[in-house]
Amino acid sequence: MMKLQIKLKKSLIGRKPNQVKTAHALGLKKINQIVVIEPNDALMGMVKTIGHLIEVQEVE
């Protein structure tokens, strides 16, 4: 199955509260932290919300 590797590239300081909560819900709290998730509709919506703060790659 395809998985997504998500890396937090920019700081959460000064961001809107919903963006900070979304990043924390994905498991991202520190810059350069990486999480690997299996995509579904809910998670893809979260990725879209903070797309300007993260870097996304496909992994197997």
Tab-separated table of C-alpha atoms in Angstrom:
chain	number	residue	atom	x	y	z
A	1	MET	CA	0.000	0.000	0.000
A	2	MET	CA	1.040	3.554	-0.640
A	3	LYS	CA	1.974	5.633	2.381
A	4	LEU	CA	2.768	9.294	2.773
A	5	GLN	CA	5.844	10.646	4.509
A	6	ILE	CA	5.099	14.081	5.929
A	7	LYS	CA	7.834	16.409	7.170
A	8	LEU	CA	7.210	19.673	9.025
A	9	LYS	CA	9.302	22.300	7.220
A	10	LYS	CA	8.171	25.575	8.818
A	11	SER	CA	7.563	26.674	12.377
A	12	LEU	CA	4.113	26.600	13.953
A	13	ILE	CA	4.819	29.778	15.931
A	14	GLY	CA	2.394	32.543	14.993
A	15	ARG	CA	0.164	30.282	12.886
A	16	LYS	CA	-3.604	30.147	13.184
A	17	PRO	CA	-4.821	27.881	16.000
A	18	ASN	CA	-6.548	25.485	13.604
A	19	GLN	CA	-3.266	24.987	11.696
A	20	VAL	CA	-1.344	24.269	14.900
A	21	LYS	CA	-3.986	21.786	16.071
A	22	THR	CA	-3.987	20.087	12.676
A	23	ALA	CA	-0.198	19.661	12.745
A	24	HIS	CA	-0.355	18.254	16.269
A	25	ALA	CA	-3.142	15.857	15.251
A	26	LEU	CA	-0.870	14.538	12.493
A	27	GLY	CA	1.871	14.031	15.093
A	28	LEU	CA	4.048	16.960	13.999
A	29	LYS	CA	5.364	19.141	16.792
A	30	LYS	CA	8.964	20.040	15.876
A	31	ILE	CA	10.568	21.304	12.678
A	32	ASN	CA	12.025	18.477	10.528
A	33	GLN	CA	9.929	15.879	12.364
A	34	ILE	CA	8.703	13.127	10.029
A	35	VAL	CA	5.590	10.944	10.261
A	36	VAL	CA	4.441	8.190	7.911
A	37	ILE	CA	0.692	7.755	7.445
A	38	GLU	CA	-1.687	5.765	5.287
A	39	PRO	CA	-3.786	8.297	3.395
A	40	ASN	CA	-7.553	8.537	3.706
A	41	ASP	CA	-9.973	11.371	3.026
A	42	ALA	CA	-9.749	12.874	6.509
A	43	LEU	CA	-5.956	12.882	6.572
A	44	MET	CA	-5.724	14.295	3.052
A	45	GLY	CA	-7.925	17.204	4.173
A	46	MET	CA	-5.559	17.798	7.095
A	47	VAL	CA	-2.575	17.753	4.722
A	48	LYS	CA	-4.299	20.298	2.491
A	49	THR	CA	-4.960	22.590	5.483
A	50	ILE	CA	-1.271	22.854	6.371
A	51	GLY	CA	0.190	22.205	2.914
A	52	HIS	CA	2.272	25.389	3.045
A	53	LEU	CA	4.034	24.191	6.215
A	54	ILE	CA	4.869	20.616	5.224
A	55	GLU	CA	6.643	18.530	2.609
A	56	VAL	CA	4.882	15.360	1.417
A	57	GLN	CA	6.459	12.331	-0.296
A	58	GLU	CA	5.083	8.944	-1.294
A	59	VAL	CA	6.809	5.874	0.181
A	60	GLU	CA	6.087	2.169	0.053
